Amino acid sequence: MNTTITTIKERMSSEYAWRRLRQFNDIDRALSHLLKARDIPRSQHSNARKQLQQLAFSVQQAFEFAKVSENTGSTTRPLLTYYALTSLANAEILWKGSGDQSFDRRESRYNGHGLELIRADGILEYSARANANLSGLFGLWRQHSAHAPLCGKRTLNDHEVTTETHVPISLQTALKDVEPHLHPISLLECLSNIPALQDSMNKYGFTPKLARGYVEKQLRIDENQIPTKSQFLITIHPCAPETFNDVVSMFEFPPRYVDKVQTRGNYNSIAAAVDVTDPFYFRMPEGFYLDKRNTYFIGSGGHLNEFGYYYVGLYICGMISRYYPHVWIKELKKDSYVITLIDEFVDHALDRLPLLTAGVLTNEIFLYD
């Protein structure tokens, strides 16, 4: 099934997402949708129904955790939001996985978090490391999760009429096809890879890991519907040199097509036009999205998607507040910017996580208008 793009208002987006997710409480409707998306033999329909009942339970559990989290303070919100996230991770696994990933058939090695907390001197330096064999819930989720396709504006000049739409312009990249990152990932790295936190990270003196830009595809066809021009326009806005270099290193073009790429820019920004009238393969970095106007390009951190960085970051925060409360209390007593930043991180998680999960279950990319 092709991925579609749905434009929504940012205000009340989580309420919209929960409404979309609650549609999966209608098991018959969800089963019909699943059977259209997957080639499931009739002999397995009863198992598919059971798995969708477990999915509906997971969505409801996530909703209840999230609502409690919204009404609590800094001492418990990260942990409750992490529990909401793990329930949504289960919903994604149950939707994409086989019957072997249902709660009652799941291998015992997938029990547990699948992440190990690594302590440090400061909260932002605390980190988490995935189990070497990618076991636990995190490992199982990573097997079934993927980057959203790159999307952008498509400008179609059909002889005399020009139309503009937002469309996917690449295929999904499954995380299992990306080299796993088995080194510890710090809380600071997680925050630096969240699109909604880019401005705050700058204000607190940290270098965001994402480069803001956009992709546009221009297509011109003649009166016989034959393409006469097909071109990608790629822009990366000014950003920290280390971020820029990291992201640009993810672009790859075959040497024999170098004359089809035209660029201009300076040491920390670029605009490129790539002529693909004669199709050829080239690689672009993965991207995260908030709205129609911006793509947040990922450099070497593309081993996780946006949900994945929330996953690791909330695990770190939740485990510190639960098992090392003296560390949390120390920051609370100082009324430090670290707690302020984590509070914002949790706020965005409560908005974004149901939206990202709804997108996976309905095969949509939600963009704020």
mmCIF file of C-alpha atoms in Angstrom, residues 12-136:
data_model
loop_
_atom_site.group_PDB
_atom_site.id
_atom_site.type_symbol
_atom_site.label_atom_id
_atom_site.label_comp_id
_atom_site.label_asym_id
_atom_site.label_seq_id
_atom_site.Cartn_x
_atom_site.Cartn_y
_atom_site.Cartn_z
ATOM 1 C CA MET A 12 -5.059 19.372 19.353
ATOM 2 C CA SER A 13 -3.000 16.988 17.189
ATOM 3 C CA SER A 14 -2.681 14.375 19.943
ATOM 4 C CA GLU A 15 -6.460 14.311 20.407
ATOM 5 C CA TYR A 16 -6.807 13.737 16.668
ATOM 6 C CA ALA A 17 -4.224 10.943 16.817
ATOM 7 C CA TRP A 18 -5.951 9.177 19.713
ATOM 8 C CA ARG A 19 -9.248 9.327 17.809
ATOM 9 C CA ARG A 20 -7.570 7.673 14.830
ATOM 10 C CA LEU A 21 -5.993 5.032 17.067
ATOM 11 C CA ARG A 22 -9.300 4.287 18.820
ATOM 12 C CA GLN A 23 -10.724 3.271 15.443
ATOM 13 C CA PHE A 24 -8.766 0.064 15.952
ATOM 14 C CA ASN A 25 -11.154 -0.803 18.779
ATOM 15 C CA ASP A 26 -13.521 -1.824 15.976
ATOM 16 C CA ILE A 27 -11.933 -5.242 15.491
ATOM 17 C CA ASP A 28 -13.975 -6.179 12.413
ATOM 18 C CA ARG A 29 -13.022 -2.949 10.645
ATOM 19 C CA ALA A 30 -9.375 -3.291 11.669
ATOM 20 C CA LEU A 31 -9.298 -6.909 10.493
ATOM 21 C CA SER A 32 -10.710 -5.929 7.109
ATOM 22 C CA HIS A 33 -8.058 -3.239 6.814
ATOM 23 C CA LEU A 34 -5.310 -5.683 7.803
ATOM 24 C CA LEU A 35 -6.432 -8.342 5.333
ATOM 25 C CA LYS A 36 -6.288 -5.786 2.515
ATOM 26 C CA ALA A 37 -2.787 -4.751 3.528
ATOM 27 C CA ARG A 38 -1.367 -8.234 4.138
ATOM 28 C CA ASP A 39 -1.668 -11.581 2.400
ATOM 29 C CA ILE A 40 -2.954 -13.587 5.372
ATOM 30 C CA PRO A 41 -4.319 -17.093 4.701
ATOM 31 C CA ARG A 42 -7.898 -17.734 5.780
ATOM 32 C CA SER A 43 -6.698 -20.358 8.256
ATOM 33 C CA GLN A 44 -4.946 -17.572 10.202
ATOM 34 C CA HIS A 45 -7.837 -15.087 10.335
ATOM 35 C CA SER A 46 -8.800 -16.078 13.876
ATOM 36 C CA ASN A 47 -5.213 -15.527 15.019
ATOM 37 C CA ALA A 48 -5.171 -12.155 13.264
ATOM 38 C CA ARG A 49 -8.367 -11.186 15.101
ATOM 39 C CA LYS A 50 -6.793 -12.182 18.434
ATOM 40 C CA GLN A 51 -3.723 -10.095 17.640
ATOM 41 C CA LEU A 52 -5.896 -7.068 16.823
ATOM 42 C CA GLN A 53 -7.691 -7.475 20.147
ATOM 43 C CA GLN A 54 -4.278 -7.282 21.817
ATOM 44 C CA LEU A 55 -3.483 -4.209 19.710
ATOM 45 C CA ALA A 56 -6.685 -2.490 20.869
ATOM 46 C CA PHE A 57 -5.723 -3.293 24.472
ATOM 47 C CA SER A 58 -2.256 -1.782 23.914
ATOM 48 C CA VAL A 59 -3.703 1.418 22.452
ATOM 49 C CA GLN A 60 -6.105 1.805 25.365
ATOM 50 C CA GLN A 61 -3.315 1.137 27.868
ATOM 51 C CA ALA A 62 -1.102 3.736 26.164
ATOM 52 C CA PHE A 63 -3.941 6.270 26.253
ATOM 53 C CA GLU A 64 -4.512 5.737 29.970
ATOM 54 C CA PHE A 65 -0.811 6.057 30.783
ATOM 55 C CA ALA A 66 -0.585 9.230 28.675
ATOM 56 C CA LYS A 67 -3.616 10.854 30.297
ATOM 57 C CA VAL A 68 -2.276 10.165 33.775
ATOM 58 C CA SER A 69 1.101 11.540 32.715
ATOM 59 C CA GLU A 70 -0.471 14.776 31.472
ATOM 60 C CA ASN A 71 -1.815 15.439 34.964
ATOM 61 C CA THR A 72 1.275 14.647 37.032
ATOM 62 C CA GLY A 73 4.505 16.478 37.809
ATOM 63 C CA SER A 74 8.156 16.150 36.855
ATOM 64 C CA THR A 75 8.879 13.313 39.271
ATOM 65 C CA THR A 76 6.675 10.760 37.500
ATOM 66 C CA ARG A 77 5.833 12.113 34.013
ATOM 67 C CA PRO A 78 8.883 10.665 32.208
ATOM 68 C CA LEU A 79 8.267 7.168 33.585
ATOM 69 C CA LEU A 80 4.536 7.197 32.827
ATOM 70 C CA THR A 81 5.188 8.533 29.337
ATOM 71 C CA TYR A 82 7.770 5.789 28.798
ATOM 72 C CA TYR A 83 5.139 3.200 29.738
ATOM 73 C CA ALA A 84 2.718 4.828 27.266
ATOM 74 C CA LEU A 85 5.438 4.582 24.603
ATOM 75 C CA THR A 86 6.065 0.875 25.251
ATOM 76 C CA SER A 87 2.350 0.194 24.832
ATOM 77 C CA LEU A 88 2.392 2.050 21.506
ATOM 78 C CA ALA A 89 5.496 0.077 20.511
ATOM 79 C CA ASN A 90 3.515 -3.090 21.190
ATOM 80 C CA ALA A 91 0.698 -1.788 18.979
ATOM 81 C CA GLU A 92 3.169 -1.303 16.107
ATOM 82 C CA ILE A 93 4.633 -4.793 16.621
ATOM 83 C CA LEU A 94 1.188 -6.386 16.724
ATOM 84 C CA TRP A 95 0.120 -4.599 13.536
ATOM 85 C CA LYS A 96 3.241 -5.429 11.533
ATOM 86 C CA GLY A 97 4.329 -8.714 13.063
ATOM 87 C CA SER A 98 3.223 -12.284 12.565
ATOM 88 C CA GLY A 99 1.304 -14.363 15.065
ATOM 89 C CA ASP A 100 4.640 -15.220 16.656
ATOM 90 C CA GLN A 101 4.825 -11.657 18.028
ATOM 91 C CA SER A 102 1.484 -11.784 19.855
ATOM 92 C CA PHE A 103 1.644 -11.547 23.644
ATOM 93 C CA ASP A 104 1.019 -15.262 24.153
ATOM 94 C CA ARG A 105 3.414 -16.475 21.427
ATOM 95 C CA ARG A 106 6.288 -14.037 21.857
ATOM 96 C CA GLU A 107 9.706 -15.545 22.595
ATOM 97 C CA SER A 108 10.858 -15.085 26.180
ATOM 98 C CA ARG A 109 13.997 -13.272 25.004
ATOM 99 C CA TYR A 110 11.765 -10.357 24.068
ATOM 100 C CA ASN A 111 10.627 -9.896 27.660
ATOM 101 C CA GLY A 112 12.209 -6.943 29.444
ATOM 102 C CA HIS A 113 13.162 -3.492 28.230
ATOM 103 C CA GLY A 114 15.923 -4.490 25.829
ATOM 104 C CA LEU A 115 17.936 -1.462 26.959
ATOM 105 C CA GLU A 116 20.581 -1.048 29.650
ATOM 106 C CA LEU A 117 21.037 2.207 31.549
ATOM 107 C CA ILE A 118 24.587 3.576 31.727
ATOM 108 C CA ARG A 119 25.132 5.994 34.608
ATOM 109 C CA ALA A 120 27.129 9.225 34.338
ATOM 110 C CA ASP A 121 27.909 12.411 36.271
ATOM 111 C CA GLY A 122 25.059 14.484 34.820
ATOM 112 C CA ILE A 123 21.556 13.574 33.673
ATOM 113 C CA LEU A 124 22.200 14.590 30.067
ATOM 114 C CA GLU A 125 25.230 12.269 29.963
ATOM 115 C CA TYR A 126 23.260 9.256 31.194
ATOM 116 C CA SER A 127 22.868 6.848 28.288
ATOM 117 C CA ALA A 128 21.222 3.619 27.219
ATOM 118 C CA ARG A 129 22.654 0.720 25.275
ATOM 119 C CA ALA A 130 20.621 -1.826 23.315
ATOM 120 C CA ASN A 131 21.187 -5.460 24.185
ATOM 121 C CA ALA A 132 23.882 -6.979 21.970
ATOM 122 C CA ASN A 133 21.419 -9.490 20.498
ATOM 123 C CA LEU A 134 18.693 -6.822 20.126
ATOM 124 C CA SER A 135 16.433 -8.696 22.508
ATOM 125 C CA GLY A 136 13.771 -7.217 24.770
#
